[in-house]
XYZ file of C-alpha atoms in Angstrom:
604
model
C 0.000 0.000 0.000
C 1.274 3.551 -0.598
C 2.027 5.389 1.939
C 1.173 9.031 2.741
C 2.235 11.502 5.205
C 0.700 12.630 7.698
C -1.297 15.981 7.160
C 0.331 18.078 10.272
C -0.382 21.827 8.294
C -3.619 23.848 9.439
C -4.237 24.597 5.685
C -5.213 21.882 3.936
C -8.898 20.844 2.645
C -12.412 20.460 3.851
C -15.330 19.951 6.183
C -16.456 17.243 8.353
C -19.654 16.092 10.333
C -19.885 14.589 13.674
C -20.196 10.994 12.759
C -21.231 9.767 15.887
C -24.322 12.567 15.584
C -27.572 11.331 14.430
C -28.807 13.333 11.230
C -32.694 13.781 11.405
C -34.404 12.630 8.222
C -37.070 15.762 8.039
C -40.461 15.201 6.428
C -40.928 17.423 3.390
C -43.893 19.413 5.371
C -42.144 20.191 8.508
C -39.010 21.207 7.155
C -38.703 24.403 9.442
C -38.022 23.881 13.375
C -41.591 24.361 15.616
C -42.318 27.796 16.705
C -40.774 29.196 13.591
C -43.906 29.675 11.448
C -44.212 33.047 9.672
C -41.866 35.105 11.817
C -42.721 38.529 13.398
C -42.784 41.517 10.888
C -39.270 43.262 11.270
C -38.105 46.096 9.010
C -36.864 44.950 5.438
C -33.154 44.733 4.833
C -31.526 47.160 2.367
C -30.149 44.676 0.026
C -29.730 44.255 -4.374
C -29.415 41.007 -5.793
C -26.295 39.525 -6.576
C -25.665 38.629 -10.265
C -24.132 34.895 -10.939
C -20.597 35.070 -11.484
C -20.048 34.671 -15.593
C -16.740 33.401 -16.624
C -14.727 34.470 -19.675
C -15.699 32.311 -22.744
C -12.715 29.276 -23.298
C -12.152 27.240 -26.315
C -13.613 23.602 -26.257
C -11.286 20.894 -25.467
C -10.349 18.043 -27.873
C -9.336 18.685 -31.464
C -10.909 20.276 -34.416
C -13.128 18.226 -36.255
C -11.715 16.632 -39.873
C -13.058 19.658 -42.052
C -10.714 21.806 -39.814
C -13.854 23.857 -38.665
C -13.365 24.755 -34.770
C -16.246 23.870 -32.225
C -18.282 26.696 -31.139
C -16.754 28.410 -28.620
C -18.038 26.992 -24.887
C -18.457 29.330 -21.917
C -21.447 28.080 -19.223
C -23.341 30.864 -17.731
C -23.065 29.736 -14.270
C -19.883 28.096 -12.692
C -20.423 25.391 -10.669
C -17.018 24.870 -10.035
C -15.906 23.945 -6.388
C -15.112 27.731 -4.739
C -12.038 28.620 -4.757
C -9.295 30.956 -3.907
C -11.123 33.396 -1.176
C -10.074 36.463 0.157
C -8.130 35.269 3.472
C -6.969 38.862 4.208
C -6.849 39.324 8.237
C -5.634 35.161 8.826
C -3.017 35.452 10.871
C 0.534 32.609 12.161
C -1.116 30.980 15.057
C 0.835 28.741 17.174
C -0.071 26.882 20.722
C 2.162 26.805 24.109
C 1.151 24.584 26.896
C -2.627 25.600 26.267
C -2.030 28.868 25.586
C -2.494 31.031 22.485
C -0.039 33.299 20.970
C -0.271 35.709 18.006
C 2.008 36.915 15.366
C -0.473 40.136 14.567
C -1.197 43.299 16.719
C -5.197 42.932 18.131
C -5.725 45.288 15.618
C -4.860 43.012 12.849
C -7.558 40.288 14.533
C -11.046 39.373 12.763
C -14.263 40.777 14.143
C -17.435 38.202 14.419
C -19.341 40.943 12.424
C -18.715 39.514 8.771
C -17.739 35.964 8.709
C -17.103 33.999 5.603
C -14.674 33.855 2.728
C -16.697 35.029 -0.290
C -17.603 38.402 -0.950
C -19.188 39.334 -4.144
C -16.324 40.062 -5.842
C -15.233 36.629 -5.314
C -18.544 35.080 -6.149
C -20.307 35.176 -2.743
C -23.908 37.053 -2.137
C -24.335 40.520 -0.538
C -23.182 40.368 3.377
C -27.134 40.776 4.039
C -28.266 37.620 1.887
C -29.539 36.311 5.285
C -31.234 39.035 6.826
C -31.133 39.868 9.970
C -33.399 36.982 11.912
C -30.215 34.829 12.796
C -31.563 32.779 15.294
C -33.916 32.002 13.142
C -31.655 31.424 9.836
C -29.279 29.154 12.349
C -32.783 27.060 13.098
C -33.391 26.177 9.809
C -29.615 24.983 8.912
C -29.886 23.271 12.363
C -33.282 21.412 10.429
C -31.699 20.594 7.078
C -30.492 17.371 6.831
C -27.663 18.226 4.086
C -28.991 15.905 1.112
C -30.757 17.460 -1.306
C -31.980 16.144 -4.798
C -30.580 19.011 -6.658
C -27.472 19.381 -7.532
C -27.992 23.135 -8.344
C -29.609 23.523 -5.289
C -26.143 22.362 -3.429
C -23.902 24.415 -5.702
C -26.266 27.520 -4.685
C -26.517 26.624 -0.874
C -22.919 26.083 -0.224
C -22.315 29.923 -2.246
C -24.454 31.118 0.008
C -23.144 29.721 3.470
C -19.269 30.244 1.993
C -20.075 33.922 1.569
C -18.806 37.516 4.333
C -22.269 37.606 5.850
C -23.286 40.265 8.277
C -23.856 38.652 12.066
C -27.881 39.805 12.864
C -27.867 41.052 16.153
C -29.643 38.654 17.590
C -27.391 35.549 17.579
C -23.077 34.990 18.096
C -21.228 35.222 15.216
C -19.624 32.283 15.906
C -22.343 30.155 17.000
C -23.275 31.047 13.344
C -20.572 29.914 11.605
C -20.849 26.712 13.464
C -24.002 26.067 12.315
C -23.217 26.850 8.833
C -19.817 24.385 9.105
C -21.779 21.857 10.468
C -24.605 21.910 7.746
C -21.226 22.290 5.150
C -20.221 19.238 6.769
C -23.637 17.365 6.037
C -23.907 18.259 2.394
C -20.399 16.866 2.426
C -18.502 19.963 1.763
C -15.693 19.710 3.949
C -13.396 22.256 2.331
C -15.763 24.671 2.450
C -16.959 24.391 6.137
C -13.018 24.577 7.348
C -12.473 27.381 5.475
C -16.009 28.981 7.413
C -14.656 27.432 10.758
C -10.996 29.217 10.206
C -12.821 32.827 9.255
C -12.884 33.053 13.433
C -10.210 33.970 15.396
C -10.228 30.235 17.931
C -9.937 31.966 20.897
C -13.505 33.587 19.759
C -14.832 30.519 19.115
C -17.809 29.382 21.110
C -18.567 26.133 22.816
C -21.046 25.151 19.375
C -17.901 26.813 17.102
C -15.253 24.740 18.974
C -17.395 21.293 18.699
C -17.939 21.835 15.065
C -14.232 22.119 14.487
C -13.037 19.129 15.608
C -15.305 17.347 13.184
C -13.937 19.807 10.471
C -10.842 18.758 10.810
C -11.401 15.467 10.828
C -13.479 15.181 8.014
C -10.156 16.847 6.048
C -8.284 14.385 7.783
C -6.208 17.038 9.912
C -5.447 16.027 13.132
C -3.456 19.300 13.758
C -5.998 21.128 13.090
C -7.677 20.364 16.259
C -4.895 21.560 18.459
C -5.472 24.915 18.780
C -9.501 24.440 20.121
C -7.949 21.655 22.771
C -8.462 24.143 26.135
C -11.789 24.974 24.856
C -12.845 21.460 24.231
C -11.481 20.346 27.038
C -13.768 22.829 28.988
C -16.706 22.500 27.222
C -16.755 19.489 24.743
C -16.455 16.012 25.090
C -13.624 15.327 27.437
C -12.567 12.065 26.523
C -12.503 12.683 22.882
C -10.601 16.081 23.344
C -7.794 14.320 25.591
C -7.304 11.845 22.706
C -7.002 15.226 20.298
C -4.506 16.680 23.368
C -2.140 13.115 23.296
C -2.087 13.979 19.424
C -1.322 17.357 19.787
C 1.570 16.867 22.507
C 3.038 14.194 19.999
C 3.004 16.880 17.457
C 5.400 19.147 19.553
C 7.235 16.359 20.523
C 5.983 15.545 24.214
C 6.362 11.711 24.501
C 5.299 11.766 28.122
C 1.915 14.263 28.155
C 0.450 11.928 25.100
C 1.497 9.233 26.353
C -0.652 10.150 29.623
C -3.562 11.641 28.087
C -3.882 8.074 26.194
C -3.520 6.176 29.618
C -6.071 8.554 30.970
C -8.580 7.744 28.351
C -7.909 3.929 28.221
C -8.300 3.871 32.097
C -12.127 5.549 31.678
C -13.599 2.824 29.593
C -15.933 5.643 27.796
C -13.682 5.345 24.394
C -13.778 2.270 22.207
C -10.174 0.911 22.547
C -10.219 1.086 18.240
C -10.257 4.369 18.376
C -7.443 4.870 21.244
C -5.253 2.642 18.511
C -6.768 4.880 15.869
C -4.843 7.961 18.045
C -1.776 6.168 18.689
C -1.299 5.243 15.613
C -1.179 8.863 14.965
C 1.358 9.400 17.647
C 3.397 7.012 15.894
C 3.283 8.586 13.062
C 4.765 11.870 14.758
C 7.205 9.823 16.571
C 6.274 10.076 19.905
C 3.842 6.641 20.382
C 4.107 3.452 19.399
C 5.446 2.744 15.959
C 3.857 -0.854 15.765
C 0.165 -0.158 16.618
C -1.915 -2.719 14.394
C -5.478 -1.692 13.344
C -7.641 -4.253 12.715
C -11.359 -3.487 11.699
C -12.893 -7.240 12.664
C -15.471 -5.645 14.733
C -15.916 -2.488 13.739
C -19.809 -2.377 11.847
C -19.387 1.577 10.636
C -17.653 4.615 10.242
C -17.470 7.532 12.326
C -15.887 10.958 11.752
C -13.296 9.852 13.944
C -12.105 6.653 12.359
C -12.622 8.588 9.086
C -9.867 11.507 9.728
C -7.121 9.388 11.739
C -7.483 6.623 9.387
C -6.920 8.789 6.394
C -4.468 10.951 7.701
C -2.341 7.989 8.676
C -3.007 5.665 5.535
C -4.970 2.748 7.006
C -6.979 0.981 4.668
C -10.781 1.030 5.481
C -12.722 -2.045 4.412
C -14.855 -1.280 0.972
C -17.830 -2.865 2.814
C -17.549 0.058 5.211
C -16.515 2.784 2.752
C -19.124 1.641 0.826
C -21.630 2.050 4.057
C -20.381 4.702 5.131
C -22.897 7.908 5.452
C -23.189 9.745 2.307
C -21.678 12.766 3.648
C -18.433 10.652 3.926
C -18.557 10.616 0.490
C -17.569 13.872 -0.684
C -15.570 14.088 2.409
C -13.396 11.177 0.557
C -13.842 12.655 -2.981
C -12.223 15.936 -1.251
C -9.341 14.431 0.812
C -5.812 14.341 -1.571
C -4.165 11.819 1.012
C -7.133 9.055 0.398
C -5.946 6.354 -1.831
C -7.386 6.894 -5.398
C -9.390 4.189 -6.130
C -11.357 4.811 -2.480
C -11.780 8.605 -3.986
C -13.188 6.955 -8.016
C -15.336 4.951 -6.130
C -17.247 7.882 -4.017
C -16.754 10.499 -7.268
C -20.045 9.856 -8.916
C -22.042 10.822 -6.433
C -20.174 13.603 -5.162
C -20.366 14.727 -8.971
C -23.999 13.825 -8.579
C -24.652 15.813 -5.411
C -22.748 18.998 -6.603
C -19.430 18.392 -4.544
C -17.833 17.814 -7.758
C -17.705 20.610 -10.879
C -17.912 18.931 -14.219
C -14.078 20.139 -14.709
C -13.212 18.633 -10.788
C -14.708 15.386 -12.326
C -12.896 14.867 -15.133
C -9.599 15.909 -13.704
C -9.773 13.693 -11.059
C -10.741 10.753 -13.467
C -7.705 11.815 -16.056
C -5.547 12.021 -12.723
C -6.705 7.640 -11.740
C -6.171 6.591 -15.125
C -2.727 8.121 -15.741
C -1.598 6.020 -12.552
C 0.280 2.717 -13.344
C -1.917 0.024 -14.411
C -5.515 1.758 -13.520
C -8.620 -0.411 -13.255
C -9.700 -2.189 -16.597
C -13.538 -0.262 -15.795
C -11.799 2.936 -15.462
C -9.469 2.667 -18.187
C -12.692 2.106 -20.130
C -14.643 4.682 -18.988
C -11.873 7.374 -19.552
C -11.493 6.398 -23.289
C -14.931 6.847 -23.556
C -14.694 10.487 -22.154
C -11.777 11.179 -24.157
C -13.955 10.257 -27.502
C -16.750 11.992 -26.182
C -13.863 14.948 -26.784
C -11.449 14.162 -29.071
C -13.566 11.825 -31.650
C -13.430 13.556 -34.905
C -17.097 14.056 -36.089
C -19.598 14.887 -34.253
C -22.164 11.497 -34.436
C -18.627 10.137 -32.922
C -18.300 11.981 -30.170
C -22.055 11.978 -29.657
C -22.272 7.815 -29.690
C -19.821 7.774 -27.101
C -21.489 10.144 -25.031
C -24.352 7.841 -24.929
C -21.948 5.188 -24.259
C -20.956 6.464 -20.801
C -24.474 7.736 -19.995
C -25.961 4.117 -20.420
C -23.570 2.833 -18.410
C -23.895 4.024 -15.141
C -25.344 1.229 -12.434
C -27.890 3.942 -11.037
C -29.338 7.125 -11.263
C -26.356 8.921 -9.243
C -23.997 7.404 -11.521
C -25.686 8.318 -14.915
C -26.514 11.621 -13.880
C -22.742 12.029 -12.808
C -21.629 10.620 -16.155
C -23.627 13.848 -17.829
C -21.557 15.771 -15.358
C -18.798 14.478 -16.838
C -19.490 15.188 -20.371
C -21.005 18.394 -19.937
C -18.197 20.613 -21.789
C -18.359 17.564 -24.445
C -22.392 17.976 -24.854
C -21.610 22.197 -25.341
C -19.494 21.889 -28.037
C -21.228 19.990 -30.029
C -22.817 21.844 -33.166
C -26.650 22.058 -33.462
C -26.680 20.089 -36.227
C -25.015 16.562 -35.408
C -27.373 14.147 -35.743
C -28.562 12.134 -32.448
C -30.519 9.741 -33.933
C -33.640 11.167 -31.392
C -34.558 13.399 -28.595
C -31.527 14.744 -27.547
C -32.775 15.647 -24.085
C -29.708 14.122 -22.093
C -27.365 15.555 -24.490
C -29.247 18.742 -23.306
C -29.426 17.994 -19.787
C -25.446 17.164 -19.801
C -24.965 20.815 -20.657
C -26.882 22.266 -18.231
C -25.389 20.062 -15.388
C -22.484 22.346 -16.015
C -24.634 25.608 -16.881
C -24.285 25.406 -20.881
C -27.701 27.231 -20.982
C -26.133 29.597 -23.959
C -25.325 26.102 -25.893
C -28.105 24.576 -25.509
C -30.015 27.246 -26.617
C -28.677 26.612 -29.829
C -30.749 23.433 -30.161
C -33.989 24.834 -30.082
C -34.571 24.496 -33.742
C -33.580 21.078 -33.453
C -35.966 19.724 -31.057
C -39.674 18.723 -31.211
C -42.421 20.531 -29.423
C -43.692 18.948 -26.626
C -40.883 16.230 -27.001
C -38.635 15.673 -23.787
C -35.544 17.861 -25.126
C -38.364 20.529 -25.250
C -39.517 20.584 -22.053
C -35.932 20.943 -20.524
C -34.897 23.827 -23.016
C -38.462 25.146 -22.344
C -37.321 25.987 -18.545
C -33.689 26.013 -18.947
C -32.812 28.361 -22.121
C -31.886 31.891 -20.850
C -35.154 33.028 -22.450
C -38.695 31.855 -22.919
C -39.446 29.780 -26.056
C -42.384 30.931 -28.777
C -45.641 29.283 -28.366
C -45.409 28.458 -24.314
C -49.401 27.262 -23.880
C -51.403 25.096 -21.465
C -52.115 23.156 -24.377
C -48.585 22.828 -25.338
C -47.932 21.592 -22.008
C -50.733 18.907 -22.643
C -48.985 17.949 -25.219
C -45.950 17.175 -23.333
C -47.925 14.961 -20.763
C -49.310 13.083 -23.407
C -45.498 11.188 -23.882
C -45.179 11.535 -20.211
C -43.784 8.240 -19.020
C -42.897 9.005 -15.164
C -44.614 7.710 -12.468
C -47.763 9.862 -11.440
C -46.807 12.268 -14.797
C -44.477 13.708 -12.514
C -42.107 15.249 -15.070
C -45.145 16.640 -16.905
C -45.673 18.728 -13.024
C -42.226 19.739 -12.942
C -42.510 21.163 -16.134
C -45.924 23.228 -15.400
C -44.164 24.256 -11.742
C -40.701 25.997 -13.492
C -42.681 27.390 -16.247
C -45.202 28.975 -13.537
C -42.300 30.092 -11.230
C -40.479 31.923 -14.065
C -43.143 33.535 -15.259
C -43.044 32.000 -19.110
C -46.708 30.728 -18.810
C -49.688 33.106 -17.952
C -51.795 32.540 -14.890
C -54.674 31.766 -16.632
C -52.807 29.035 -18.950
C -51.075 27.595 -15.559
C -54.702 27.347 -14.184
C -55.593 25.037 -17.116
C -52.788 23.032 -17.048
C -53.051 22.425 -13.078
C -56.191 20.969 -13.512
C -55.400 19.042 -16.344
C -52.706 17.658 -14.382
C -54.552 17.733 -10.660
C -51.842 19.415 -9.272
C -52.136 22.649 -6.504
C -49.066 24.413 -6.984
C -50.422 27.314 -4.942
C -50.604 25.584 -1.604
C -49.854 27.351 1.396
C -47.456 25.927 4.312
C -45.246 26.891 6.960
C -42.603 26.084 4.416
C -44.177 27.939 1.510
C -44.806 31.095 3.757
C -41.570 31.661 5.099
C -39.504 30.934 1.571
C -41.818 33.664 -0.470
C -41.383 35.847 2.835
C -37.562 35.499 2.446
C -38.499 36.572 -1.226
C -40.416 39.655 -0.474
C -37.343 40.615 1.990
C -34.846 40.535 -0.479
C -32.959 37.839 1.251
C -31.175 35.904 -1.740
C -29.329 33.572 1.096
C -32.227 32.545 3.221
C -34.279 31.939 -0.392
C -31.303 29.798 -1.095
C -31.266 27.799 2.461
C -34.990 27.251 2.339
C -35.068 25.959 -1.612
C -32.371 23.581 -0.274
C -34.481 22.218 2.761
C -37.651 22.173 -0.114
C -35.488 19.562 -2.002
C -34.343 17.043 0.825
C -34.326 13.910 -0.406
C -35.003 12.415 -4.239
C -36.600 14.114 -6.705
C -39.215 11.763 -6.751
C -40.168 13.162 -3.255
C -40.223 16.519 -3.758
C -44.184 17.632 -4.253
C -44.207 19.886 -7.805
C -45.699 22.746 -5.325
C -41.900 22.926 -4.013
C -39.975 23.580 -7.143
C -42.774 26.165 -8.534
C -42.076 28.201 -4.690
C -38.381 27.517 -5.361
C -38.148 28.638 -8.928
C -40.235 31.751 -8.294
C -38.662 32.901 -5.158
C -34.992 32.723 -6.683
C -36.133 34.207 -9.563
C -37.827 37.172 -7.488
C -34.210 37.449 -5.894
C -32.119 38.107 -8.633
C -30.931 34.201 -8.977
C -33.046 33.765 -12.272
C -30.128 31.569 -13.641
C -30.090 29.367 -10.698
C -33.863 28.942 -10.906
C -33.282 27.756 -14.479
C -31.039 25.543 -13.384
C -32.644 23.548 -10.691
C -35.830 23.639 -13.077
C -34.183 21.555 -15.791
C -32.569 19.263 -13.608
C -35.645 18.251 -12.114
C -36.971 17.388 -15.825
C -33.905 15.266 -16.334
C -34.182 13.515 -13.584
C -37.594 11.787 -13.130
């Protein structure tokens, strides 16, 4: 087995979840907390809309085609890229002696809990009032949402908005915040992102709830030294056993033998710590040189994974068991995807549904699939699948590239993996010309662009698809503007080759064309009783997202859209997606709304 070094540096990747916490699975109609029903009238936040970020235009990949004619040029509308670089300005050395903290930068120099978060809307981020100012009651919610959502442009949009320099309401701790924003970071299985929230505070302002979510931060990203600084606080107000283990690390880390080696004895001696995890520790120690060099994990009787075993067991190399990986909580999952030190076939095998989810861009995807097969002798399936993408480039004509397009589509073993397959090929699907022939409705060749935000592309293909054929209905609520012709009757039409379950694509379709405004309300009417379907009905959840709407609150519209889409698609009552769609288009998120509306017709 390879082996891999120890992550000792505060700055490497992620976000991680308590494992041993219990995520609540909440029903689609109580998705907000009791008590918090339509909240007292308070005065309406100054705030303007935040555009979506648009990227310079970049040539296609892959070769020109024989007749030495280039692709059209592809440049998606939306990124959907993993964030990156931030603005970090104000981080400053940190370093830790005998419990104590020191600091290389005059008070002056030190962070307030006023704004926290690395995006600003230069960067990408929403305006530092996209939450409003109810905090308590924005921290409720997060505290609700269980962090899996059917869309994946619902993620993408949610983890903007909790990654972005918000303004701390008055009525809640900055930092208590921020922990509540890691933590639900953590759940969607963004553990980059929710470090990079937890490291915006200064740790000697970090709160009891702040301090807890760090330690599973850090060991989602598999970063045992990242813990150190947050031991005197944990050990005050967190779990003490757990925080002594992080303490023996930490002391082995500055080369003290004899403290680690007593904080372990301590924790043995209480019998409140599974004796696998005390060998998960001091196999850390040994790593650092100050424990035992020969501690032997074996996994026998261990029946799951916790965040615990996932961050020491990463960060020192042991191999998991694929029956647990494989049961491992679906958070775990992008936290694997995101961790460089995990071996690369563990990180292939949890890629698809990261890419799936949102955790993975289209371009994150592909790289990380170019990066497994270029290693010596790579699996025969993913040598196979990454010819396959490189036709779906390179191939020179465009039925070529097309057939093996389908190819990897076809092949996925379920939905996640399809879907994530159209991830893959998105920039593939957008460079395309109109005019290649598909042999049928191209609605996944469609649905591949807009998985990575192709909307300008794909608007190309209008005069190439049917009305009322599948391909239709997606560029019907996807293009960046309404098609000719939009009718009740023409949505009839599309229900009449309707083959979900319940005509539930045939809903989805009526709900985005309702929320963004491209069908009349008399038309809608129609339709929604052709279809029996009340997309007007009124509940706690509906209130409060189209009162978030009317505030101008772009980040609470994005937090409550998320929580309307726990779950599969297949659970998420049309009613939902028309309130989601018309409340981020009433925010200046139009393109988002888009978005999410397409996906949901490629999906069911």
């Amino acid at each position: 087995m390879k082996k891999k070094a120890l992550s000792l540096t505060l700055g490497l990747s992620a976000t991680a979840l308590a494992a041993i916490l219990v995520l609540p699975v909440i029903a689609q109609e109580s998705l907000l907390p009791e008590g918090f029903g339509n909240p007292a009238d308070t005065p309406t936040p100054k705030s303007s809309p935040t555009p979506s970020p648009s990227p310079t235009a970049t040539p296609a990949p892959g070769s020109a085609p024989a007749n030495g004619v280039a692709p059209p040029t592809v440049a998606p509308t939306l990124d959907s890229a993993t964030i990156g670089a931030a603005d970090e300005e104000g981080e400053q050395a940190e370093d830790v002696e005998s419990g104590g903290l020191k600091y290389d930068l005059p008070p002056g120099a030190r962070r307030l809990l006023t704004r926290i978060g690395p995006l600003t809307p230069e960067t990408g981020g929403l305006a530092p009032d996209a939450f409003g100012i109810r905090g308590q009651y924005a921290a409720a919610i997060m505290r609700k949402t269980n962090g899996q959502f059917a869309s994946r442009w619902g993620q993408i949009l949610l983890r903007r908005a909790l990654a972005s320099a918000i303004d701390t309401p008055d009525t809640i701790n900055g930092a208590d915040l921020a922990a509540e924003r890691a933590s639900l970071l953590l759940r969607m299985g963004e553990s980059i992102t929710a470090r990079r929230i937890v490291q915006s505070v200064d740790y000697d302002r970090a709160s009891p709830r702040l301090v807890a979510a760090a330690q599973q931060v850090y060991l989602a990203n598999a970063d045992p030294a990242g813990m150190c600084p947050y031991v005197p606080a944990g050990l005050a107000h967190g779990d003490e056993q757990a925080w002594r283990l992080a303490s023996a690390i930490c002391s082995g880390l500055s080369g003290e033998a004899g403290p680690a080696g007593w904080a372990i004895s301590r924790v043995r001696s209480s019998g409140r710590i599974s004796n696998f995890d005390i060998l998960l520790a001091e196999r850390v120690l040994g790593a650092t040189g100050a424990g035992r060099r020969s501690t032997t994990i074996e996994w026998d009787n261990i029946d799951r994974m916790t965040s615990w075993r996932f961050g020491m067991s990463t960060a020192t190399a042991i191999e998991v068991p694929e029956a647990l990986r494989t049961s491992a909580p679906y958070y775990m999952k992008g936290w694997t995807v995101l961790a460089p030190m995990t071996d690369m076939p563990d990180r292939i095998a949890a890629a698809p549904e990261a890419a799936a989810r949102g955790v993975l861009s289209s371009d994150a995807y592909v790289s990380l699939l170019s990066a497994a097969a270029s290693e010596e002798e790579p699996a025969e399936a993913l040598a196979a699948q990454t010819d396959q993408l490189r036709g779906a480039f390179r191939l020179p004509t465009g039925a070529e590239r097309y057939a093996a397009m389908e190819q990897l589509w076809g092949a996925g073993g379920n939905t996640a993996q399809g879907y994530a397959a159209m991830v893959a090929t998105a920039r593939a699907a957008a460079a395309l010309s109109p005019g290649t022939d598909t042999g049928g409705d191209p609605w996944r060749l469609l649905g591949s662009m807009l998985a990575g935000g192709y909307d300008a592309n794909a608007l190309a293909w209008v005069p190439a698809v049917s009305v009322g054929s599948r391909a239709w209905g997606v560029l019907a609520v996807g293009s960046p503007r309404a098609l000719t012709g939009m009718s009740a009757s023409a949505v009839e039409g599309f229900s009449d080759d309707d083959d979900s379950a319940n005509t539930l694509r045939s809903k989805f379709l009526l709900a985005g064309l309702a929320g963004l405004g491209r069908l009349d309300a008399n038309a809608a009417a129609s339709a929604a009783g052709d279809l029996d379907v009340d997309l007007g009905k009124q509940t706690r959840w509906s209130r409060a997202i189209m009162t978030a709407a009317e505030r101008r609150e772009p980040g609470m519209v994005a937090l409550l859209a998320a929580a309307g889409m726990q779950g599969e698609w297949s659970k998420v009552p049309p009613y939902h997606l028309y309130y989601i769609v018309r409340a981020l288009r009433e925010v200046g998120l139009s393109s988002e709304a888009r978005m999410i509306a397409a996906e949901a017709l490629v999906r069911v």
